XYZ file of C-alpha atoms in Angstrom:
617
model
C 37.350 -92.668 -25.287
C 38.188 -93.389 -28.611
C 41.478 -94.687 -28.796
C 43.149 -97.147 -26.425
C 45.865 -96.511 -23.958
C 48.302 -96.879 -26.249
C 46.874 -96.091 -29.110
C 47.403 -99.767 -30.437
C 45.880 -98.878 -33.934
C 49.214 -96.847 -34.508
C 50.997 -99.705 -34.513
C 49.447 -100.948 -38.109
C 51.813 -98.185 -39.440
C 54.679 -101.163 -38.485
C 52.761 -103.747 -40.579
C 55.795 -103.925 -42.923
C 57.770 -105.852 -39.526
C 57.735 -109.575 -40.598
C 56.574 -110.964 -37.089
C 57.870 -113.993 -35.356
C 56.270 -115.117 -32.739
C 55.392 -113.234 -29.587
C 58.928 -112.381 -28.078
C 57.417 -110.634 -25.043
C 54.925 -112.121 -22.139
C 50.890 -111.273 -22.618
C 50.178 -109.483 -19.818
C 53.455 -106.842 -20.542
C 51.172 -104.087 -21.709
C 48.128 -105.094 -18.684
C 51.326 -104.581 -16.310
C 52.905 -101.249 -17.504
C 49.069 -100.113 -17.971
C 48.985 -101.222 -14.327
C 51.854 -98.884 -13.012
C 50.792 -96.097 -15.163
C 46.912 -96.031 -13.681
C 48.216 -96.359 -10.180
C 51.193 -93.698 -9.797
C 51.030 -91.129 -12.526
C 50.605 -87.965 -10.761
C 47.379 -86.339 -12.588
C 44.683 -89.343 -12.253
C 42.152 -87.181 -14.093
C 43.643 -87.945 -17.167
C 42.672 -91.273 -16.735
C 39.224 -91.445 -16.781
C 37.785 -94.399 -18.684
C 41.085 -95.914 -18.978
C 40.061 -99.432 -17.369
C 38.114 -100.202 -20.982
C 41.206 -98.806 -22.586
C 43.034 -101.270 -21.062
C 41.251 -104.356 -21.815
C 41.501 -103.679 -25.853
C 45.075 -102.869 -25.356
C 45.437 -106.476 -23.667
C 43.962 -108.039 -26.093
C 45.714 -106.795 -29.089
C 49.019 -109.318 -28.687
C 49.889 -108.022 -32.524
C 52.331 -105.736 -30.991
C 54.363 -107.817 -28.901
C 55.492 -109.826 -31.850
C 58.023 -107.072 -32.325
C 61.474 -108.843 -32.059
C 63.245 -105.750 -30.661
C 63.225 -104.820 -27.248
C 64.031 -101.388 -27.691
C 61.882 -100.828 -30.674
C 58.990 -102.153 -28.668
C 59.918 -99.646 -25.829
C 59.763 -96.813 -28.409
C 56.314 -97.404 -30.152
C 54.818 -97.859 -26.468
C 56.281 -94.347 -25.110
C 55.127 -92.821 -28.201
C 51.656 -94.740 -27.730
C 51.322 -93.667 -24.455
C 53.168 -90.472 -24.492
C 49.956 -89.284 -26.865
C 47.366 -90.803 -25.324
C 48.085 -89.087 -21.807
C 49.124 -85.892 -23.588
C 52.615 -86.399 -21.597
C 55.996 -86.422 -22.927
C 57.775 -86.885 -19.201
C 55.942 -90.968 -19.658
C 58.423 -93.198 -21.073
C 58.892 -96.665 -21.496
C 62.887 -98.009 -22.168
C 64.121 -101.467 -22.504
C 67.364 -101.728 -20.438
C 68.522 -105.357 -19.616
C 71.635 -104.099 -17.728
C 69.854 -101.517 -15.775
C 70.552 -100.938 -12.082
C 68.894 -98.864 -9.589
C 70.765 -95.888 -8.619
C 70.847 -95.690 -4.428
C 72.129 -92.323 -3.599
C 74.482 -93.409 -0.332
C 73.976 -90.967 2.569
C 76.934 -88.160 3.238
C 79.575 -89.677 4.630
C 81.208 -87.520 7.598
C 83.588 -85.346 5.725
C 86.475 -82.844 7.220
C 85.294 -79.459 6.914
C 87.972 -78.727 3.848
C 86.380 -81.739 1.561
C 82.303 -80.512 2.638
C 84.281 -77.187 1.088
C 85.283 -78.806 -1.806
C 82.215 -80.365 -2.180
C 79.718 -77.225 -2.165
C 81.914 -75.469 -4.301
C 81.346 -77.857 -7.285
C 77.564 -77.485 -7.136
C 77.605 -73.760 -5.991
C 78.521 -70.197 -6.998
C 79.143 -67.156 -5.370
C 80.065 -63.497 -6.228
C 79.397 -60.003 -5.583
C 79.219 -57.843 -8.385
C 79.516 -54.025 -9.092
C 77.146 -52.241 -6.823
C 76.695 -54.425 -4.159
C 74.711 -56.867 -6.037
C 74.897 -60.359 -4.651
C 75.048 -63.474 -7.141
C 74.376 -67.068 -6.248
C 74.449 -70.115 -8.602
C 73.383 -73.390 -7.485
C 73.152 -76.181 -9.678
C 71.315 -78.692 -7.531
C 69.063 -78.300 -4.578
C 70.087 -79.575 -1.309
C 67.511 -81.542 0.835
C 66.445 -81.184 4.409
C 69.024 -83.990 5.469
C 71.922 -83.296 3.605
C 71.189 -79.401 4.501
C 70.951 -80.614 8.575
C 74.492 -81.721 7.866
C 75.823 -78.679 5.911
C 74.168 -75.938 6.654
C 76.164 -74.078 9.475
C 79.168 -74.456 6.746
C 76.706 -73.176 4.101
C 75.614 -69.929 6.204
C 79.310 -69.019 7.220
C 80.720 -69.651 3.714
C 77.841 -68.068 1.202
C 74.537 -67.315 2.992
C 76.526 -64.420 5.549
C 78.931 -62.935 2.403
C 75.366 -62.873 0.606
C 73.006 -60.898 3.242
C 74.861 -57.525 3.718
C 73.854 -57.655 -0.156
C 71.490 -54.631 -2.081
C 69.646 -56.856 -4.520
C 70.245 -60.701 -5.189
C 71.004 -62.392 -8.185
C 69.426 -66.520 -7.960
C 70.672 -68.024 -10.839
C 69.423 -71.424 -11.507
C 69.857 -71.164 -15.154
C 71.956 -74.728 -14.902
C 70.026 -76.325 -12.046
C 68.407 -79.589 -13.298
C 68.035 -81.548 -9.903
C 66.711 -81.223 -5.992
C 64.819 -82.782 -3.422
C 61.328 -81.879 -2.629
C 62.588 -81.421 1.055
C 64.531 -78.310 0.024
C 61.678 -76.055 -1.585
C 60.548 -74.861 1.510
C 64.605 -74.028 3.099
C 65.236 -71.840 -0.006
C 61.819 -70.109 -0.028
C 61.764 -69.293 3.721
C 64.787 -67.158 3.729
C 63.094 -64.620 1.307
C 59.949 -64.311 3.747
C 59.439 -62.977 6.902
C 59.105 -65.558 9.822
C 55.742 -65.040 10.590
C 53.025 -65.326 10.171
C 53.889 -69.018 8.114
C 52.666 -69.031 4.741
C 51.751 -71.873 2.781
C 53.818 -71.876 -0.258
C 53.203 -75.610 -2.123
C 51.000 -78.067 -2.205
C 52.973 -81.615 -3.380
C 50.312 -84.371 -4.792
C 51.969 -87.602 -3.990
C 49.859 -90.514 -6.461
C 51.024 -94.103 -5.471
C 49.931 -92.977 -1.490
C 46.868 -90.521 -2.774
C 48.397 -88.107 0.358
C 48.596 -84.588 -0.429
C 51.648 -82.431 1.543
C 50.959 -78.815 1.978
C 54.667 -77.129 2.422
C 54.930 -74.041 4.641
C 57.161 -71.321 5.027
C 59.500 -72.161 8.266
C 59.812 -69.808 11.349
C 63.005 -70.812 12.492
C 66.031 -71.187 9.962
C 69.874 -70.864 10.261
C 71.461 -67.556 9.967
C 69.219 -64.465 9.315
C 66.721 -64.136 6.530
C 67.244 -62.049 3.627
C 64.472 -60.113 3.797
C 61.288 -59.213 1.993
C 62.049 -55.945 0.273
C 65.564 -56.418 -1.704
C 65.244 -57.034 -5.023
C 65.262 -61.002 -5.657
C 65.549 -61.721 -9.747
C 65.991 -65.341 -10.710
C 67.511 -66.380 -13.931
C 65.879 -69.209 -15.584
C 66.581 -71.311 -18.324
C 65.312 -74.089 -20.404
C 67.297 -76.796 -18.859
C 65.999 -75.558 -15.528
C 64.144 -78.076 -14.419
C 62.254 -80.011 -11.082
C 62.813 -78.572 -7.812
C 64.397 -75.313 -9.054
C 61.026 -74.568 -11.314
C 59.115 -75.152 -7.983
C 61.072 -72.413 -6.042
C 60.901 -70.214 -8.991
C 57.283 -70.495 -9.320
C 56.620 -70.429 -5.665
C 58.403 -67.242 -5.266
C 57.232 -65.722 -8.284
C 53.408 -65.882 -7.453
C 54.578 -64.646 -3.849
C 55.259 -61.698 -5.359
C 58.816 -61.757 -3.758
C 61.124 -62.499 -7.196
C 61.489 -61.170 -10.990
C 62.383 -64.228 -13.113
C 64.118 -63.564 -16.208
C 64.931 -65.983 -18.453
C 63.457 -68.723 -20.727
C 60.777 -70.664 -20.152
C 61.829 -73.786 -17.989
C 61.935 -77.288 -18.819
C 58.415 -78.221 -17.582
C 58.918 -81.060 -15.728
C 58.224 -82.717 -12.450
C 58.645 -82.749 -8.450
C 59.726 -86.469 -8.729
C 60.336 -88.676 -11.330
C 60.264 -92.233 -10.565
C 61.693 -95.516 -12.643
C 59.584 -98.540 -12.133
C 60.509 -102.268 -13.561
C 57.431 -103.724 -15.123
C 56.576 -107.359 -13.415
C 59.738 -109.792 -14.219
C 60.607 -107.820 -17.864
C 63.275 -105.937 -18.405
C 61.206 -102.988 -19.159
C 60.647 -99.761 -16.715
C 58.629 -97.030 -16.996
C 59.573 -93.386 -16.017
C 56.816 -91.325 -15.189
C 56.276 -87.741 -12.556
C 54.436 -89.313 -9.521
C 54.305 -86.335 -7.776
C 52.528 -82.946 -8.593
C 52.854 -79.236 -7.766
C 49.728 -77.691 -6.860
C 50.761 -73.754 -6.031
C 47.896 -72.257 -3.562
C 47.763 -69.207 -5.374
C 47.315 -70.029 -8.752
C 45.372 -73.251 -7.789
C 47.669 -74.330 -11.158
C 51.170 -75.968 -12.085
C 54.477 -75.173 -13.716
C 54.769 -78.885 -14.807
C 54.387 -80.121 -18.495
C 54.368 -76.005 -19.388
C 57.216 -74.861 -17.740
C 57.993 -71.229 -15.670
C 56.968 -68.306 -17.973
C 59.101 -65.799 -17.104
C 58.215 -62.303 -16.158
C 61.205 -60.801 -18.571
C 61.743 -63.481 -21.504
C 65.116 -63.292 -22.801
C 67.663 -65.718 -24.101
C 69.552 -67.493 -21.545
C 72.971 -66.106 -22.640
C 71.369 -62.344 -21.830
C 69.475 -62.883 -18.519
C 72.355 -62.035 -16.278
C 73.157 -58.707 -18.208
C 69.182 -58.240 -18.297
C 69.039 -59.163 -14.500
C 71.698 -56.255 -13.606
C 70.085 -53.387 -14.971
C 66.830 -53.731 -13.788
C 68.306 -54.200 -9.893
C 70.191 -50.802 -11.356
C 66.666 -49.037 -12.080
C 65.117 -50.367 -9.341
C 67.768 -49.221 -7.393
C 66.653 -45.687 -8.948
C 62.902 -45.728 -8.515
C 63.189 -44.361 -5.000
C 64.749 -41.271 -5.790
C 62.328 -41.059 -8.900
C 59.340 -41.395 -6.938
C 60.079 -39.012 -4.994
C 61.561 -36.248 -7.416
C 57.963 -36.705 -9.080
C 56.625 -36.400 -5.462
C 58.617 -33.134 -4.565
C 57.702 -31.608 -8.199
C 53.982 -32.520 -7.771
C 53.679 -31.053 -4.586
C 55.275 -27.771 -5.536
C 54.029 -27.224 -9.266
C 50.187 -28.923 -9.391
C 47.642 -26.114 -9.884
C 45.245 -26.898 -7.255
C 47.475 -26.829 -3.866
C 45.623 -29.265 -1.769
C 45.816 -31.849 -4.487
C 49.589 -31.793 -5.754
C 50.022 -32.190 -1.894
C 47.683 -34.931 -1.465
C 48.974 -36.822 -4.583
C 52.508 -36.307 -3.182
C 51.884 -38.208 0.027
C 49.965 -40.574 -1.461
C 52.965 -41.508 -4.063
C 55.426 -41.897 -1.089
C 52.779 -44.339 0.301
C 52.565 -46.360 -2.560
C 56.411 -46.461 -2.566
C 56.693 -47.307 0.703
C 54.206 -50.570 0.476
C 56.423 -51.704 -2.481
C 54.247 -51.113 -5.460
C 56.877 -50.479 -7.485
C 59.045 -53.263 -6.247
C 58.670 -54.693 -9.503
C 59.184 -52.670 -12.112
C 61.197 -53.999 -14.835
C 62.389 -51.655 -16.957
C 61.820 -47.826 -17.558
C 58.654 -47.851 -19.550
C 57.004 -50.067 -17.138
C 57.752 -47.596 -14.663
C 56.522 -44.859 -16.247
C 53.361 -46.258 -17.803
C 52.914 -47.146 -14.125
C 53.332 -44.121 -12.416
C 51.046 -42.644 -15.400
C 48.568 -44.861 -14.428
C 48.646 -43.776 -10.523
C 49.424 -40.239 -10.844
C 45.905 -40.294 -12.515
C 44.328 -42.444 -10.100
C 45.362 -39.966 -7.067
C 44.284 -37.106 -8.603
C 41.594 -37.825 -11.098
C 43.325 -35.298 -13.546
C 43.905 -36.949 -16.987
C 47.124 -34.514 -17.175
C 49.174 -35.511 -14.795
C 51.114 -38.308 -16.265
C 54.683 -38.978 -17.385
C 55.560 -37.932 -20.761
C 58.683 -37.162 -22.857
C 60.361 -34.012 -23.594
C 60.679 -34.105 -27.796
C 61.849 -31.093 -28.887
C 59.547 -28.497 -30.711
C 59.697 -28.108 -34.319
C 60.790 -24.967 -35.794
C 58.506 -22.860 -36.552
C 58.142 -23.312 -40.586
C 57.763 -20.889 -43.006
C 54.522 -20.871 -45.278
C 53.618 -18.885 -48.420
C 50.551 -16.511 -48.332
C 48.807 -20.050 -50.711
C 50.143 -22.551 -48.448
C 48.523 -20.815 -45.553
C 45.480 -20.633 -47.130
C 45.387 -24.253 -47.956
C 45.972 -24.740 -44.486
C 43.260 -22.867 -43.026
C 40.652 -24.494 -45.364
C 41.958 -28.127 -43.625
C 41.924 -26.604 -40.339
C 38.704 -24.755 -40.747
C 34.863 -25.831 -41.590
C 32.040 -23.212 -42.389
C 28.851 -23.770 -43.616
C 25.845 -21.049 -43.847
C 22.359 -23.310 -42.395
C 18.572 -22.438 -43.329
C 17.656 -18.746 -41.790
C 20.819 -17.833 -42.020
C 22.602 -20.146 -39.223
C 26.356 -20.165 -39.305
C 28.536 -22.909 -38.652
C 32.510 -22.756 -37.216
C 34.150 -25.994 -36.245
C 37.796 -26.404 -35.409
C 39.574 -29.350 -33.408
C 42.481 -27.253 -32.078
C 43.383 -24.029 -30.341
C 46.661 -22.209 -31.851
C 48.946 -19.952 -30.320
C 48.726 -16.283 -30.317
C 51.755 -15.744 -31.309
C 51.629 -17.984 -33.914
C 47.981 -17.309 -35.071
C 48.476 -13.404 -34.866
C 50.519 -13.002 -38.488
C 48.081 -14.699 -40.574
C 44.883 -13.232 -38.508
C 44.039 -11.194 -41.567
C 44.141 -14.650 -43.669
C 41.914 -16.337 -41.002
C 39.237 -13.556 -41.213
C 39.177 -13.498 -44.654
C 39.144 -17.005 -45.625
C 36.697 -18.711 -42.523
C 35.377 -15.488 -40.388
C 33.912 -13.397 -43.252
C 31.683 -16.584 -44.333
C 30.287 -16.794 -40.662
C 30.545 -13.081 -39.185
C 27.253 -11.547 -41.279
C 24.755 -14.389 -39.818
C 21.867 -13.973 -37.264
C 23.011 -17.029 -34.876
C 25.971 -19.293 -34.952
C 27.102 -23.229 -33.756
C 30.411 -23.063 -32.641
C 30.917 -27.180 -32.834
C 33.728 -28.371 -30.632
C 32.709 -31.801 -30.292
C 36.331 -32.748 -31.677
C 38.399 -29.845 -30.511
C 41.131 -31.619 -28.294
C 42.548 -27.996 -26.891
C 45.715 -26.266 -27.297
C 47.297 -23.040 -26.202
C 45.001 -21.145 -24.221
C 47.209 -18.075 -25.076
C 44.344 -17.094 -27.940
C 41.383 -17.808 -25.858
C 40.906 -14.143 -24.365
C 41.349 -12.843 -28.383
C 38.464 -15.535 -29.740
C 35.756 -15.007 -26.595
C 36.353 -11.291 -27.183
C 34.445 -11.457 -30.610
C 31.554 -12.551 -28.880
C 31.370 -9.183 -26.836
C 30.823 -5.641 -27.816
C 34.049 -3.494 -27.714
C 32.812 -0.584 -25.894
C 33.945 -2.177 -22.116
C 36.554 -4.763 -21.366
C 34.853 -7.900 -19.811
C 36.716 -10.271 -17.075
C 36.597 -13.652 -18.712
C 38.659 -15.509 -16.217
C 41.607 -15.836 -12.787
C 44.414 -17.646 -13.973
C 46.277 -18.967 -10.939
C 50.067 -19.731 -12.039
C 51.039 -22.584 -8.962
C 54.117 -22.075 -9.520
C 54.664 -18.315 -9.109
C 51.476 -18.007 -6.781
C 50.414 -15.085 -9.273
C 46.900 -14.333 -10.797
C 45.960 -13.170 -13.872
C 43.417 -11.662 -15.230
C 42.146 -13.191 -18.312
C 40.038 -9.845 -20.253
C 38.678 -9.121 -23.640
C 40.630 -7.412 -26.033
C 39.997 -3.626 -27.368
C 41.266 -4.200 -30.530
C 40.733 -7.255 -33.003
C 41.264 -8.573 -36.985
C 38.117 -7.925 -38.804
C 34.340 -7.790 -37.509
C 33.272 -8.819 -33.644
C 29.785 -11.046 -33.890
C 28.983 -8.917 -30.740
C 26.606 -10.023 -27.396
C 23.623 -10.112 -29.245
C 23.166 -12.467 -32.001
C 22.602 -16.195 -30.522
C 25.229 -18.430 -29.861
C 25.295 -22.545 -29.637
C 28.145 -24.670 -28.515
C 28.504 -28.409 -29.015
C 30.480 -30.280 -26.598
C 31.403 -34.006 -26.448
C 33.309 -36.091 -24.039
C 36.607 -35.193 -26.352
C 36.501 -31.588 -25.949
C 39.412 -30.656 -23.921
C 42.070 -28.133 -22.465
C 41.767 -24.742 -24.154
C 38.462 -25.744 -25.898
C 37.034 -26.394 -22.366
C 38.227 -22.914 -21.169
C 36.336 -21.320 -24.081
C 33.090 -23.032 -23.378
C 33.243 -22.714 -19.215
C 34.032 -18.609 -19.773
C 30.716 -18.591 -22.396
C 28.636 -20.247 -20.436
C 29.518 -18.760 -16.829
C 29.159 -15.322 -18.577
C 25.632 -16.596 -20.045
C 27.234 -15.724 -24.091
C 26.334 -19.143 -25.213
C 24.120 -22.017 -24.294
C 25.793 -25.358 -24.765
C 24.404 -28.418 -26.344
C 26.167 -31.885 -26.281
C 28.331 -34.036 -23.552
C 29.813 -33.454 -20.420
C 33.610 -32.099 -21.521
C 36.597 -34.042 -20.765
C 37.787 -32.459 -17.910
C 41.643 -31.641 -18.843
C 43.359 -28.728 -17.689
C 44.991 -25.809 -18.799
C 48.013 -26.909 -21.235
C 50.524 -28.616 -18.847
C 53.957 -27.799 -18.896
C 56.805 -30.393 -18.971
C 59.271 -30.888 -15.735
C 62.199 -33.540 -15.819
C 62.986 -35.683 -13.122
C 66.417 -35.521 -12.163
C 68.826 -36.978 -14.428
C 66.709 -39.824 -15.520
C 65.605 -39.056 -18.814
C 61.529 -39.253 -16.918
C 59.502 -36.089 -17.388
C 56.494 -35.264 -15.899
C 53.791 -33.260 -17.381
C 52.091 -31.292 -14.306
C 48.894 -28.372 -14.726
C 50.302 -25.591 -12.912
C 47.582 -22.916 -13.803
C 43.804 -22.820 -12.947
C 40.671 -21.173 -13.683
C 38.970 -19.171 -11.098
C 37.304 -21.171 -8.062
C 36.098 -18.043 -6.148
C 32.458 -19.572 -6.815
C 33.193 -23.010 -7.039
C 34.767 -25.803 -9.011
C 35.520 -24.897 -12.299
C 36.213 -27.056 -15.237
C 39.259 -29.301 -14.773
C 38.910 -32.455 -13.276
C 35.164 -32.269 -14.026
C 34.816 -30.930 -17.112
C 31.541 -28.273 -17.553
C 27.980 -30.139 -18.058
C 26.173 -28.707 -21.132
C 22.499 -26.796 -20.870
C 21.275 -29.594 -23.360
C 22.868 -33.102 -23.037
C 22.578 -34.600 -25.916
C 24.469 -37.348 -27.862
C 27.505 -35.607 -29.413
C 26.538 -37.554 -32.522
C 23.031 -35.548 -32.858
C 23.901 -32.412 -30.667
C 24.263 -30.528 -34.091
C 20.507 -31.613 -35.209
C 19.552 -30.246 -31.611
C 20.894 -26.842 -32.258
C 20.010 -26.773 -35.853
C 16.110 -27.894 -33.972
C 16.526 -24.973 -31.732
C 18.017 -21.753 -34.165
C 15.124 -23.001 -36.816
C 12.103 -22.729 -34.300
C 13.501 -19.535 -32.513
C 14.684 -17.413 -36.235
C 12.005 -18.912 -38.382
C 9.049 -17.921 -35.706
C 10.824 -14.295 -36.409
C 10.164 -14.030 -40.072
């Protein structure tokens, strides 16, 4: 290591001090070197300080300073940066005396009153929401002595309580003894648990705490909502609990980041001096994180500013209060509304499961919830569709000049003629028929008269992400002849129980490309919803062969159902293909003839068209 314990070469930065002679004994810095190697709580960060040691001894420059005080300073700073540790400190105090904490004196009941009052806070607030401050952490024997007074005057007003509010925003002192009381009554009894693990340096002994079966009064429980309010002048024993119950899963903290710093904090006199040195001689090590709050302090799980936590605190026990009925609106609306039967009900009983285990226990605010019950709505079913969503209005329908919508079909629109007389159609999205039907005469005469008069074509839908599927039944039908109408598809409407029969149409804008000239598609892993309709209808009726990736496996275009009054919609498939013969595409998406990279798939069917036409001429 190189620098000494207290980084003694700092101290040439006071070379402007005119020294006296030594005002302080020789072996002061040996002896406070002493006491930190054999009780600060992380000996790891020791390592090699013996050497360390014996240059710091034998540098006596620094104890010429005259001052006390200022002495004290340039060592906690010295030492302070060499253990990486702002809780070490060093103080001169010539008047100092220990503080002995007497034991409780037997009080009347009305002064123990008076007494827990000062230290703790109780309300309950608007919707049954219980509130507890306490500002210092009772121990095991102080608790002995109180606690049937505690449990009949806050513990029992708190327990017929919805959610709890722990508020240690102000608490800045405790005893060890007390981590494992508080914790307890927010487990179950059994089995025990092993919450803590307290490091104890100057006897090398570590204490694992457990969770206690027996405890006075009843325990609150495992499911209520538990948030606790931190702060940064929370501090010791309360970080402990809030860590503890944090990783247990079993509390929200909102707040600030807490102080950071220690189980127990002791004040030892150096030899005969009147110096002392304050250091943490105990650690935290929590069992399930294998890690420490100490030094870094409790992140919280909502970070606000201590001044909002409360307000913060009380609306997500409102939400949570909410999720129930949420989760199973979405539940009721799956089960009724999904396409395929089997699954909506499936999903359905699988959400209440989920609810019932607690897995949304703690949600924080609405879009956590919903980006959570995205994420498992598509878990359970394996349908990319079902998912939360919002509900923004449409936009009205604008109107275009005759140019502007000719502009916009040359954007929306590629063509290209290939050698031997290939043509080329890509779009990336299906329009509706209602919408596409006024300007059909545009579309044929600006994009389908450059493809129509060719003797194959590559319908690329490697980007198309779907659409309407209201103009599928119009498109596929200019890949037929018009002499017989041609079943293309069962629609099965869930929620009506209908079918439909999806059929070419008789009559059509401009030219049909008939059955017989060849026809490619290309696919990729992004071709979805209507665009995967249009490719499973050519390639179950044998119209096209299909060159590219494995489609996305959407559905038809889902329609939007809110649930209840909470401003959460769902967007649920209702409608299906036909699955008389099998699976059809949703879910699964349909495999092309030819995988190929979507990348070359063109060059593929371009490969294929050239050998097949230019053997012809």
């Amino acid at each position: 290591m190189g620098k000494t314990l207290f980084l003694v070469a700092s101290l040439l930065l006071f070379g402007d001090i005119s020294f006296l002679h030594a005002s302080f004994p020789p072996s002061l810095i040996e002896d406070m070197a002493k006491i930190v190697m054999n009780n600060y709580c992380s000996p790891e960060k020791l390592v090699g300080m013996k050497e360390d040691i014996a240059a710091a001894t034998s540098n006596t420059e620094v104890l010429n300073i005259p001052d006390g005080e200022l002495l004290a300073n340039v060592l906690s700073s010295g030492v302070q940066t060499t253990v990486s540790d702002p809780r070490l400190k060093v103080s001169y105090e010539p008047n100092y005396v220990p503080v002995v904490h007497p034991e409780m004196p037997p009080l009347p009941p009305e002064q123990l009153v008076a007494v827990l009052q000062t230290s703790i806070k109780l309300d309950i607030l608007e919707g049954n929401v219980g509130y507890l401050r306490i500002d210092h952490i009772l121990g095991e024997e102080v608790a002995d002595k109180v606690g049937p007074l505690l449990v009949d005057l806050v513990w029992n007003k708190i327990l017929p309580t919805s959610a709890l509010i722990f508020d240690l925003r102000y608490t800045g002192s405790g005893d060890i003894s007390g981590i494992p009381y508080i914790v307890s009554y927010f487990t179950e009894a059994e089995p025990v648990i092993h919450i803590d693990s307290i490091y104890d340096r100057p006897s090398n002994t570590t204490t694992k705490m457990l969770s206690m079966s027996t405890l006075l009064g009843e325990r609150y429980g495992v499911t209520k909502p538990l948030i606790i309010l931190t702060s940064k002048n929370t501090k010791g024993i309360a970080e402990d609990v809030a860590y503890c119950l944090q990783n247990l899963k079993r509390a929200t903290i909102v707040g600030e980041q807490t102080a950071g710093g220690s189980v127990k904090v002791d004040k030892l006199k150096v030899g005969d001096t009147d110096f002392y040195v304050t250091l943490p001689t105990a650690k935290s090590i929590n069992p399930i994180t294998g890690s420490t709050w100490e030094l870094t302090g409790v992140i919280p799980d909502v970070e606000v500013s201590a001044e909002d936590a409360l307000a913060t605190a009380i609306r997500i026990i409102n939400l949570r209060a909410q999720v129930p009925v949420i989760i199973e609106e979405s539940a009721s609306l799956i089960a009724n509304n999904y396409a395929f039967e089997s699954v909506g009900a499936d999903v359905a009983e699988k959400l209440r499961e989920l609810l019932a285990k607690g897995e949304f226990s703690t949600i924080v605010c609405k879009e956590g919830l919903e980006t959570k019950l995205s994420a498992d709505l598509k878990t359970l079913s394996g349908d990319k569709s079902l998912k939360t969503t919002t509900n923004t209005p449409a936009l009205p329908p604008m109107e275009y000049s005759p140019e502007m919508y000719i502009e916009l079909i040359k954007i929306s629109f590629h063509t290209d003629v290939f050698e031997n007389n290939i043509g080329y159609l890509r779009f990336d999205m299906f329009g509706d028929f209602e919408e596409v039907k006024p300007i059909a005469q545009i579309i044929v005469e600006h994009v389908w008269n450059k493809v129509v008069n060719t003797n194959a074509m590559i319908i690329d839908l490697r980007n198309n992400l779907g659409g309407p599927t209201t103009a599928i039944a119009g498109f596929c039908s200019y890949f037929f002849d018009g002499d017989k109408q041609i079943l293309l598809d069962k629609l099965y409407d869930r929620p009506s129980g209908t079918t439909t029969d999806l059929l070419t149409l008789s009559e059509l804008t401009g030219v049909r490309y008939g059955s017989k000239k060849s026809l490619i598609i290309l696919t990729s892993k992004a071709t979805a919803g209507a665009a995967e309709e249009f490719v499973y209808i050519m390639k179950k009726l044998g119209r096209a062969m299909i060159i590219g990736e494995t489609t996305a496996g959407a559905s038809h275009p889902p329609k939007v159902f809110p649930v209840g009054e909470n401003n959460i919609f769902l967007s649920i498939p209702t409608v299906h293909s036909d699955t008389s013969a099998g699976p059809a595409w949703e879910r699964v998406g349909v495999t092309p003839h030819i995988p190929a990279a979507a990348d070359a798939a063109l060059e593929v069917a371009k490969g294929i068209f050239n050998k097949h036409l230019g053997g012809q001429q």
